[in-house]
Coordinates of C-alpha atoms and ligand atoms in Angstrom, one line a residue:
M632 CA -10.3 -8.3 -23.1
K633 CA -7.8 -6.5 -25.5
Q634 CA -6.8 -3.9 -23.8
F635 CA -7.0 -2.3 -20.0
T636 CA -7.4 1.3 -19.6
S637 CA -10.7 2.0 -18.4
V638 CA -13.4 0.4 -16.9
H639 CA -15.4 0.9 -20.2
D640 CA -12.6 -2.0 -21.7
V641 CA -14.2 -4.5 -19.2
A642 CA -17.2 -6.3 -20.4
N643 CA -18.3 -7.4 -17.0
P644 CA -16.5 -5.3 -14.1
K645 CA -18.0 -7.4 -11.4
A646 CA -16.8 -10.6 -12.7
L647 CA -13.1 -9.2 -13.0
V648 CA -13.6 -8.3 -9.1
E649 CA -14.9 -11.9 -8.6
S650 CA -12.0 -13.4 -10.7
A651 CA -9.3 -11.4 -8.6
L652 CA -10.8 -12.6 -5.2
K653 CA -11.0 -16.1 -6.6
L654 CA -7.2 -15.5 -7.5
K655 CA -6.3 -14.2 -4.1
H656 CA -7.2 -17.7 -2.8
A657 CA -5.8 -19.8 -5.3
P658 CA -3.1 -22.0 -3.8
V659 CA 0.4 -20.5 -4.3
G660 CA 2.1 -21.7 -7.5
S661 CA -1.1 -23.3 -9.0
L662 CA -1.4 -20.3 -11.8
K663 CA 2.1 -20.6 -13.7
G664 CA 0.3 -21.8 -16.6
I665 CA -1.7 -19.3 -17.4
G666 CA 0.8 -16.6 -18.6
A667 CA 3.9 -19.3 -19.2
G668 CA 6.2 -18.1 -21.9
K669 CA 4.3 -14.7 -22.2
T670 CA 6.3 -11.3 -21.6
I671 CA 5.3 -8.5 -20.1
V672 CA 7.0 -5.2 -21.0
M673 CA 6.1 -2.3 -18.3
L674 CA 7.3 1.2 -19.1
F675 CA 7.4 3.8 -16.3
F676 CA 7.6 7.5 -17.2
N677 CA 7.0 8.4 -13.6
P678 CA 7.6 6.9 -10.3
S679 CA 5.8 3.8 -9.1
L680 CA 6.1 1.7 -5.6
R681 CA 2.9 -0.4 -5.6
T682 CA 1.9 -0.4 -9.2
R683 CA 5.4 -1.6 -10.5
L684 CA 5.8 -4.4 -7.6
S685 CA 2.4 -5.5 -7.6
T686 CA 2.1 -6.1 -11.2
E687 CA 5.5 -7.7 -11.6
K688 CA 4.4 -10.1 -8.7
A689 CA 1.2 -10.8 -10.2
A690 CA 2.9 -11.5 -13.7
L691 CA 5.5 -13.9 -11.9
E692 CA 2.7 -15.9 -10.2
L693 CA 0.9 -16.2 -13.7
G694 CA 4.4 -17.6 -15.0
M695 CA 5.1 -14.6 -17.1
Y696 CA 8.5 -13.2 -18.0
V697 CA 8.8 -9.5 -16.7
I698 CA 10.8 -6.5 -18.4
E699 CA 10.7 -3.2 -16.8
Y700 CA 11.9 0.0 -18.5
N701 CA 12.5 3.2 -16.7
A702 CA 11.0 5.5 -19.9
G703 CA 11.5 8.6 -18.1
Q704 CA 15.2 8.0 -18.2
G705 CA 15.6 6.6 -21.8
W706 CA 15.6 8.0 -25.1
Q707 CA 12.9 10.9 -25.1
L708 CA 10.2 10.1 -27.4
E709 CA 8.4 12.3 -29.8
F710 CA 4.6 11.7 -29.9
E711 CA 3.5 14.5 -32.4
D712 CA 3.1 12.9 -36.1
G713 CA 5.0 14.6 -38.8
A714 CA 7.2 16.2 -36.4
V715 CA 10.6 17.3 -37.5
M716 CA 12.9 15.7 -34.9
D717 CA 16.0 18.2 -34.9
G718 CA 15.5 19.0 -31.3
D719 CA 16.0 16.6 -28.0
K720 CA 13.7 14.1 -29.1
A721 CA 15.6 11.1 -30.2
E722 CA 13.0 8.5 -31.3
H723 CA 9.5 8.5 -32.4
I724 CA 6.6 6.8 -30.8
R725 CA 6.1 4.9 -33.9
E726 CA 9.1 3.2 -34.1
A727 CA 9.5 2.9 -30.1
A728 CA 6.0 1.3 -29.9
A729 CA 6.4 -0.9 -32.8
V730 CA 10.0 -2.3 -31.4
I731 CA 8.6 -3.1 -27.7
S732 CA 5.8 -4.8 -29.4
Q733 CA 8.5 -7.3 -30.8
Y734 CA 9.4 -8.2 -27.1
A735 CA 6.1 -7.9 -25.2
D736 CA 2.9 -10.0 -25.1
I737 CA 1.4 -7.1 -23.1
I738 CA 2.6 -3.7 -23.0
G739 CA 2.4 -1.9 -19.5
I740 CA 2.5 1.8 -19.5
R741 CA 2.5 4.7 -16.6
T742 CA 2.3 8.3 -17.7
F743 CA 1.2 11.2 -15.8
P744 CA -0.6 14.3 -17.0
T745 CA 1.4 17.7 -17.7
L746 CA -1.5 19.3 -15.6
A747 CA -0.7 22.2 -18.0
A748 CA -2.3 21.1 -21.1
R749 CA -5.9 20.0 -20.2
E750 CA -6.9 19.0 -24.0
R751 CA -3.8 16.9 -24.4
D752 CA -3.9 15.4 -20.9
Y753 CA -7.8 14.5 -21.3
S754 CA -7.2 12.8 -24.7
D755 CA -4.7 10.6 -22.8
F756 CA -2.3 11.6 -25.7
V757 CA 0.6 9.3 -24.6
L758 CA -1.2 6.3 -23.7
R759 CA -3.5 6.5 -27.1
Q760 CA -0.3 7.0 -29.1
F761 CA 1.1 3.8 -27.9
I762 CA -2.2 2.0 -28.3
R763 CA -2.0 3.3 -31.8
H764 CA 1.3 2.2 -32.9
A765 CA 1.8 -1.0 -30.7
T766 CA 0.6 -4.2 -32.1
A767 CA 0.6 -6.1 -28.5
P768 CA -2.4 -5.2 -26.0
V769 CA -1.8 -2.2 -23.7
I770 CA -2.4 -2.0 -20.2
S771 CA -2.6 1.4 -18.3
L772 CA -0.5 1.7 -15.3
E773 CA -2.1 4.9 -14.4
S774 CA -2.5 7.3 -17.3
A775 CA -3.1 10.9 -17.5
I776 CA -6.6 10.7 -16.4
R777 CA -7.3 7.4 -14.9
H778 CA -5.8 4.5 -12.7
P779 CA -8.1 1.3 -13.4
L780 CA -6.0 -1.6 -11.8
Q781 CA -6.1 1.2 -8.5
S782 CA -9.8 1.2 -8.9
L783 CA -10.3 -2.5 -9.4
A784 CA -8.0 -3.1 -6.5
D785 CA -10.5 -0.8 -4.2
W786 CA -13.6 -2.5 -5.4
V787 CA -12.2 -5.8 -4.3
T788 CA -11.2 -4.4 -1.1
L789 CA -14.8 -3.0 -0.5
E790 CA -16.4 -6.6 -1.1
E791 CA -14.2 -8.0 1.3
Y792 CA -15.4 -5.5 4.0
R793 CA -19.0 -5.0 2.6
P794 CA -21.5 -4.5 5.3
A795 CA -25.0 -6.5 4.9
H796 CA -26.4 -3.1 4.0
R797 CA -25.9 -1.3 0.6
P798 CA -22.8 0.7 1.9
K799 CA -22.4 4.4 1.5
V800 CA -19.0 5.2 -0.2
V801 CA -17.7 8.8 0.1
L802 CA -14.9 10.0 -2.0
T803 CA -13.4 13.1 -0.1
W804 CA -10.6 15.5 -1.4
A805 CA -7.9 16.1 1.2
P806 CA -5.1 19.1 1.1
H807 CA -1.6 18.2 -0.5
P808 CA 1.2 20.6 -0.7
R809 CA 1.7 19.7 -4.7
A810 CA -0.6 19.8 -7.7
L811 CA -1.7 15.9 -8.2
P812 CA -3.4 14.4 -11.1
Q813 CA -7.3 13.5 -11.0
A814 CA -6.7 10.2 -12.3
V815 CA -7.6 8.2 -9.3
A816 CA -10.9 10.1 -8.3
N817 CA -11.8 9.7 -11.9
S818 CA -11.3 6.2 -12.1
F819 CA -12.8 5.6 -8.6
V820 CA -15.9 7.2 -9.5
E821 CA -16.3 5.8 -12.8
W822 CA -15.8 2.0 -11.3
M823 CA -18.0 2.8 -8.3
K824 CA -20.8 3.8 -10.7
M825 CA -20.9 -0.1 -11.7
A826 CA -20.8 -1.1 -8.0
D827 CA -23.9 -1.6 -5.8
V828 CA -23.0 1.1 -3.4
E829 CA -24.3 4.7 -2.7
L830 CA -21.7 7.0 -3.9
V831 CA -21.0 10.7 -2.6
V832 CA -18.3 13.0 -3.3
T833 CA -17.2 15.7 -1.5
H834 CA -14.7 18.4 -2.3
P835 CA -14.1 22.2 -1.8
K836 CA -15.8 24.5 -4.9
G837 CA -13.4 24.7 -7.8
Y838 CA -12.8 20.9 -7.6
E839 CA -15.2 19.4 -9.7
L840 CA -14.0 16.4 -11.8
A841 CA -14.3 16.7 -15.6
N842 CA -18.0 16.1 -16.8
E843 CA -17.3 12.5 -18.1
F844 CA -16.5 11.5 -14.9
S845 CA -18.5 13.8 -12.5
S846 CA -21.9 13.5 -14.8
G847 CA -24.8 11.9 -12.4
L848 CA -22.6 12.0 -9.4
A849 CA -24.2 13.2 -5.7
I850 CA -21.8 16.0 -4.8
E851 CA -21.9 17.5 -1.4
Y852 CA -19.5 20.6 -0.9
N853 CA -20.1 20.1 3.1
Q854 CA -17.6 17.4 4.1
D855 CA -19.0 16.6 7.7
K856 CA -22.6 16.3 6.1
A857 CA -21.1 13.9 3.2
L858 CA -19.3 11.8 5.9
A859 CA -22.4 11.3 8.1
G860 CA -23.2 7.6 8.2
A861 CA -20.3 6.7 5.6
D862 CA -19.5 2.9 5.7
F863 CA -16.1 3.9 3.4
V864 CA -14.4 7.0 3.4
Y865 CA -11.9 7.3 0.4
A866 CA -9.5 10.1 0.6
K867 CA -7.5 11.5 -2.2
N868 CA -6.1 15.1 -3.3
W869 CA -6.4 16.4 -6.7
S870 CA -5.5 19.4 -8.5
S871 CA -8.5 21.6 -10.0
Y872 CA -9.6 20.4 -13.4
R873 CA -11.5 23.9 -14.0
E874 CA -8.6 26.0 -13.2
Y875 CA -6.5 23.0 -14.8
G876 CA -3.6 21.9 -12.5
Q877 CA -3.9 24.6 -9.7
I878 CA -4.0 24.4 -6.0
L879 CA -7.2 26.4 -5.1
N880 CA -7.5 25.6 -1.4
Q881 CA -4.9 24.0 1.1
D882 CA -7.6 24.1 4.1
I883 CA -6.4 21.7 6.6
S884 CA -9.8 21.4 8.1
W885 CA -10.3 18.8 4.8
M886 CA -7.7 16.5 6.4
I887 CA -9.1 12.9 7.6
T888 CA -9.0 13.0 11.6
P889 CA -10.5 10.9 14.2
E890 CA -13.1 13.8 15.0
K891 CA -14.3 13.5 10.9
M892 CA -14.4 9.7 11.2
A893 CA -16.8 10.2 14.2
H894 CA -19.6 10.9 11.6
T895 CA -19.3 7.8 9.8
N896 CA -20.9 4.6 10.5
N897 CA -17.9 3.0 12.1
G898 CA -16.6 3.8 8.6
K899 CA -13.3 2.2 7.0
F900 CA -10.6 4.4 5.8
M901 CA -9.4 4.2 2.3
H902 CA -6.3 5.6 0.2
C903 CA -4.4 4.5 -2.8
L904 CA -1.1 5.3 -1.5
P905 CA 1.4 7.1 -1.3
V906 CA -0.2 9.2 1.3
R907 CA 1.2 12.4 3.1
R908 CA 0.8 11.8 6.9
N909 CA -1.2 14.3 8.9
V910 CA -1.7 16.3 5.7
I911 CA -4.6 14.0 3.9
V912 CA -5.1 12.0 6.9
A913 CA -3.8 12.1 10.9
D914 CA -1.5 9.3 11.9
A915 CA -4.4 8.4 14.6
V916 CA -6.6 7.3 11.6
L917 CA -4.1 5.7 9.3
D918 CA -2.6 3.6 12.4
S919 CA -6.0 2.6 13.4
P920 CA -8.1 -0.8 12.5
A921 CA -10.2 1.1 10.4
S922 CA -7.9 1.9 7.9
L923 CA -7.8 -0.5 4.9
A924 CA -4.8 1.3 3.2
I925 CA -2.4 -1.9 3.2
Q926 CA -5.2 -4.0 2.4
Q927 CA -5.7 -2.4 -0.8
A928 CA -2.1 -2.3 -1.9
N929 CA -2.1 -6.1 -1.2
N930 CA -5.1 -6.3 -3.6
R931 CA -3.2 -4.4 -6.0
A932 CA -1.6 -7.8 -7.1
Y933 CA -4.9 -9.7 -7.3
A934 CA -6.4 -6.9 -9.5
A935 CA -3.4 -7.1 -11.7
M936 CA -3.5 -10.7 -11.7
A937 CA -7.4 -10.9 -12.8
V938 CA -6.4 -8.3 -15.6
L939 CA -3.2 -10.1 -16.7
K940 CA -5.4 -13.6 -16.7
D941 CA -8.2 -12.1 -18.8
I942 CA -5.8 -10.6 -21.3
C943 CA -3.7 -13.8 -21.6
E944 CA -6.6 -15.9 -22.3
A945 CA -7.5 -13.4 -25.4
L946 CA -3.8 -13.4 -26.7
Ligands
AN0_1050 C1 -0.2 10.0 -7.8 C2 -1.5 10.4 -8.2 O1 -2.2 11.3 -7.4 O2 -1.9 10.5 -9.3 C3 -0.1 8.5 -7.8 C4 -1.1 7.9 -7.3 C5 -1.2 6.6 -7.2 N1 0.4 10.6 -6.6 C6 1.4 11.4 -6.4 O3 2.1 11.6 -7.1 C7 1.9 11.4 -4.9
CP1051 N1 -1.3 3.6 -5.6 C1 -0.3 3.5 -6.4 O1 -0.5 3.4 -7.8 O2 1.0 3.6 -6.4 P1 2.3 4.0 -6.7 O3 2.3 5.0 -7.3 O4 3.5 3.6 -5.9 O5 2.5 2.8 -8.0

């Protein structure tokens, strides 16, 4: 693998899931040779708990050096070609990406969308500009429109709890007080289309995902109907794509409660975290044995290990 920005960068997504599961069961300390002497530089333009710690843990397990940079607090970067830099932007992406490439064998980038400029966000502008000007391979630690490491960990978790029959997986929108990116939902459906599952998406009208992600999806606007017989309920808030970045609905009846879970086939609850308790999901569900949220977070490390291993082997 030359970069990891979406499922489309992965020749065989199922094999990557299997690699993560295999790495999970490898003896501690047995993997240090894979990334020995290699350095990953991780840039965070936005906050992170899981991605930051799990990717660092993964890199350390593979014997890599890890450098982290809170890019949101560093020199403000100019991303536009030909800019006259007489404002508050101190450094151009051309130099920044080239310089970071001197120190890094792999570059990781977390960058959230503006949720204001839809075309710019959906061109994945910041991530693409890094890829264009860096000479080291780039991995997404969640970009404006995708969160592939999360989706890979979600798929790994799903395999660990896969029932004997082909599972029904429901992605449900849930309310949230702030406008959030579509990235987790976009990525989840993109990866689940490659998995052997029946995928149903439910959300209020106006929350349709961008065409490139929603095409071919089964959409059910009635949440109770969608949840009927579900083996996995994946909850996530996102802001509207159509009315870009807007909150159109705060209807608390979309929250996942024990009553909602009662429609499912003894379903498991999933969420990428961080989660707003008693807004997205009721305590009684998140604290129940049906919740896989902590297992998903655990699997973030093995997802990152599988990706870093694959990229290290191609360096
Ligand atoms: C972010 C999002 O929804 O994309 C990160 C999730 C992993 N969530 C928040 O900002 C709460
Ligand atoms: N799920 C996830 O990516 O969490 P962080 O934003 O804490 O990294």
